[in-house]
Amino acid sequence: KWRLGWSDDKKTFCCKAHKLGCATKDEGTTAAAAAAATTTTEEFDCQAGLAKWRLGWSDDKKTFCCKAHKLGCATKDEGTTAAA
């Protein structure tokens, strides 16, 4: 179910962090597998999943992206900020 149910962000994170949700050679290259093979200096890819950040991002990603790139920040009208 992870192949269809998980977002690309979740696949990428779980593949990198836990070696779960990674594509096999038989499946070809997926966004998660390609991202897992790429070395980055950023803790999170703040462009990935940006359109649905409120529901799709972890609190850690919201905090990082808000502080580092001013992306995924909650407004004052929403009560709290992701960076708080």
mmCIF file of C-alpha atoms in Angstrom:
data_model
loop_
_atom_site.group_PDB
_atom_site.id
_atom_site.type_symbol
_atom_site.label_atom_id
_atom_site.label_comp_id
_atom_site.label_asym_id
_atom_site.label_seq_id
_atom_site.Cartn_x
_atom_site.Cartn_y
_atom_site.Cartn_z
ATOM 1 C CA LYS A 1 0.000 0.000 0.000
ATOM 2 C CA TRP A 2 2.942 2.366 0.512
ATOM 3 C CA ARG A 3 3.557 2.686 -3.229
ATOM 4 C CA LEU A 4 0.163 4.311 -3.781
ATOM 5 C CA GLY A 5 -0.635 5.630 -0.310
ATOM 6 C CA TRP A 6 2.573 7.435 0.607
ATOM 7 C CA SER A 7 3.472 10.860 -0.733
ATOM 8 C CA ASP A 8 6.811 11.240 -2.523
ATOM 9 C CA ASP A 9 8.071 13.167 0.518
ATOM 10 C CA LYS A 10 7.214 10.279 2.829
ATOM 11 C CA LYS A 11 8.799 7.727 0.483
ATOM 12 C CA THR A 12 11.959 9.820 0.269
ATOM 13 C CA PHE A 13 12.201 10.337 4.022
ATOM 14 C CA CYS A 14 11.473 6.714 4.923
ATOM 15 C CA CYS A 15 13.879 5.417 2.297
ATOM 16 C CA LYS A 16 16.682 7.690 3.506
ATOM 17 C CA ALA A 17 16.044 7.388 7.220
ATOM 18 C CA HIS A 18 14.789 3.823 7.608
ATOM 19 C CA LYS A 19 15.455 2.069 4.291
ATOM 20 C CA LEU A 20 11.681 1.567 3.903
ATOM 21 C CA GLY A 21 9.620 2.493 0.862
ATOM 22 C CA CYS A 22 12.577 2.357 -1.502
ATOM 23 C CA ALA A 23 11.989 1.221 -5.073
ATOM 24 C CA THR A 24 13.650 -1.999 -6.144
ATOM 25 C CA LYS A 25 15.678 -2.364 -9.335
ATOM 26 C CA ASP A 26 12.719 -4.207 -10.888
ATOM 27 C CA GLU A 27 10.441 -1.232 -10.289
ATOM 28 C CA GLY A 28 12.680 1.279 -12.014
ATOM 29 C CA THR A 29 13.588 4.666 -10.635
ATOM 30 C CA THR A 30 11.014 6.502 -8.543
ATOM 31 C CA ALA A 31 11.241 9.996 -7.135
ATOM 32 C CA ALA A 32 11.926 8.510 -3.708
ATOM 33 C CA ALA A 33 14.703 6.264 -4.966
ATOM 34 C CA ALA A 34 16.272 9.064 -6.974
ATOM 35 C CA ALA A 35 16.114 11.442 -4.021
ATOM 36 C CA ALA A 36 17.542 8.821 -1.686
ATOM 37 C CA ALA A 37 20.514 8.403 -4.004
ATOM 38 C CA THR A 38 21.120 12.153 -4.130
ATOM 39 C CA THR A 39 23.276 13.753 -1.480
ATOM 40 C CA THR A 40 21.974 17.076 -0.253
ATOM 41 C CA THR A 41 23.123 19.527 2.343
ATOM 42 C CA GLU A 42 19.551 20.449 3.285
ATOM 43 C CA GLU A 43 17.681 18.587 5.999
ATOM 44 C CA PHE A 44 14.478 18.670 3.902
ATOM 45 C CA ASP A 45 13.498 19.443 0.310
ATOM 46 C CA CYS A 46 11.154 22.366 0.874
ATOM 47 C CA GLN A 47 9.890 22.347 -2.718
ATOM 48 C CA ALA A 48 8.707 18.734 -2.475
ATOM 49 C CA GLY A 49 5.075 18.625 -1.414
ATOM 50 C CA LEU A 50 4.838 22.401 -1.050
ATOM 51 C CA ALA A 51 1.328 22.551 -2.544
ATOM 52 C CA LYS A 52 -0.004 20.369 0.307
ATOM 53 C CA TRP A 53 2.393 21.316 3.114
ATOM 54 C CA ARG A 54 -0.269 21.764 5.821
ATOM 55 C CA LEU A 55 -1.295 18.099 5.749
ATOM 56 C CA GLY A 56 1.655 16.454 4.046
ATOM 57 C CA TRP A 57 4.676 17.795 5.931
ATOM 58 C CA SER A 58 5.912 16.692 9.329
ATOM 59 C CA ASP A 59 6.191 19.335 12.048
ATOM 60 C CA ASP A 60 9.984 19.120 11.740
ATOM 61 C CA LYS A 61 9.831 19.848 8.012
ATOM 62 C CA LYS A 62 7.422 22.759 8.577
ATOM 63 C CA THR A 63 9.762 24.241 11.165
ATOM 64 C CA PHE A 64 12.865 23.803 9.019
ATOM 65 C CA CYS A 65 11.336 25.125 5.809
ATOM 66 C CA CYS A 66 9.716 28.093 7.538
ATOM 67 C CA LYS A 67 12.952 29.121 9.252
ATOM 68 C CA ALA A 68 15.317 28.344 6.381
ATOM 69 C CA HIS A 69 13.244 29.359 3.349
ATOM 70 C CA LYS A 70 10.091 31.114 4.613
ATOM 71 C CA LEU A 71 8.017 28.263 3.118
ATOM 72 C CA GLY A 72 5.271 26.353 4.909
ATOM 73 C CA CYS A 73 4.806 28.957 7.622
ATOM 74 C CA ALA A 74 1.413 29.124 9.316
ATOM 75 C CA THR A 75 -0.238 32.518 9.487
ATOM 76 C CA LYS A 76 -1.226 34.328 12.667
ATOM 77 C CA ASP A 77 -4.865 33.615 11.788
ATOM 78 C CA GLU A 78 -4.182 29.881 12.120
ATOM 79 C CA GLY A 79 -3.225 30.263 15.772
ATOM 80 C CA THR A 80 0.348 29.043 15.912
ATOM 81 C CA THR A 81 3.244 29.136 13.513
ATOM 82 C CA ALA A 82 5.057 26.109 12.199
ATOM 83 C CA ALA A 83 8.288 27.672 13.391
ATOM 84 C CA ALA A 84 7.080 28.164 16.958
#
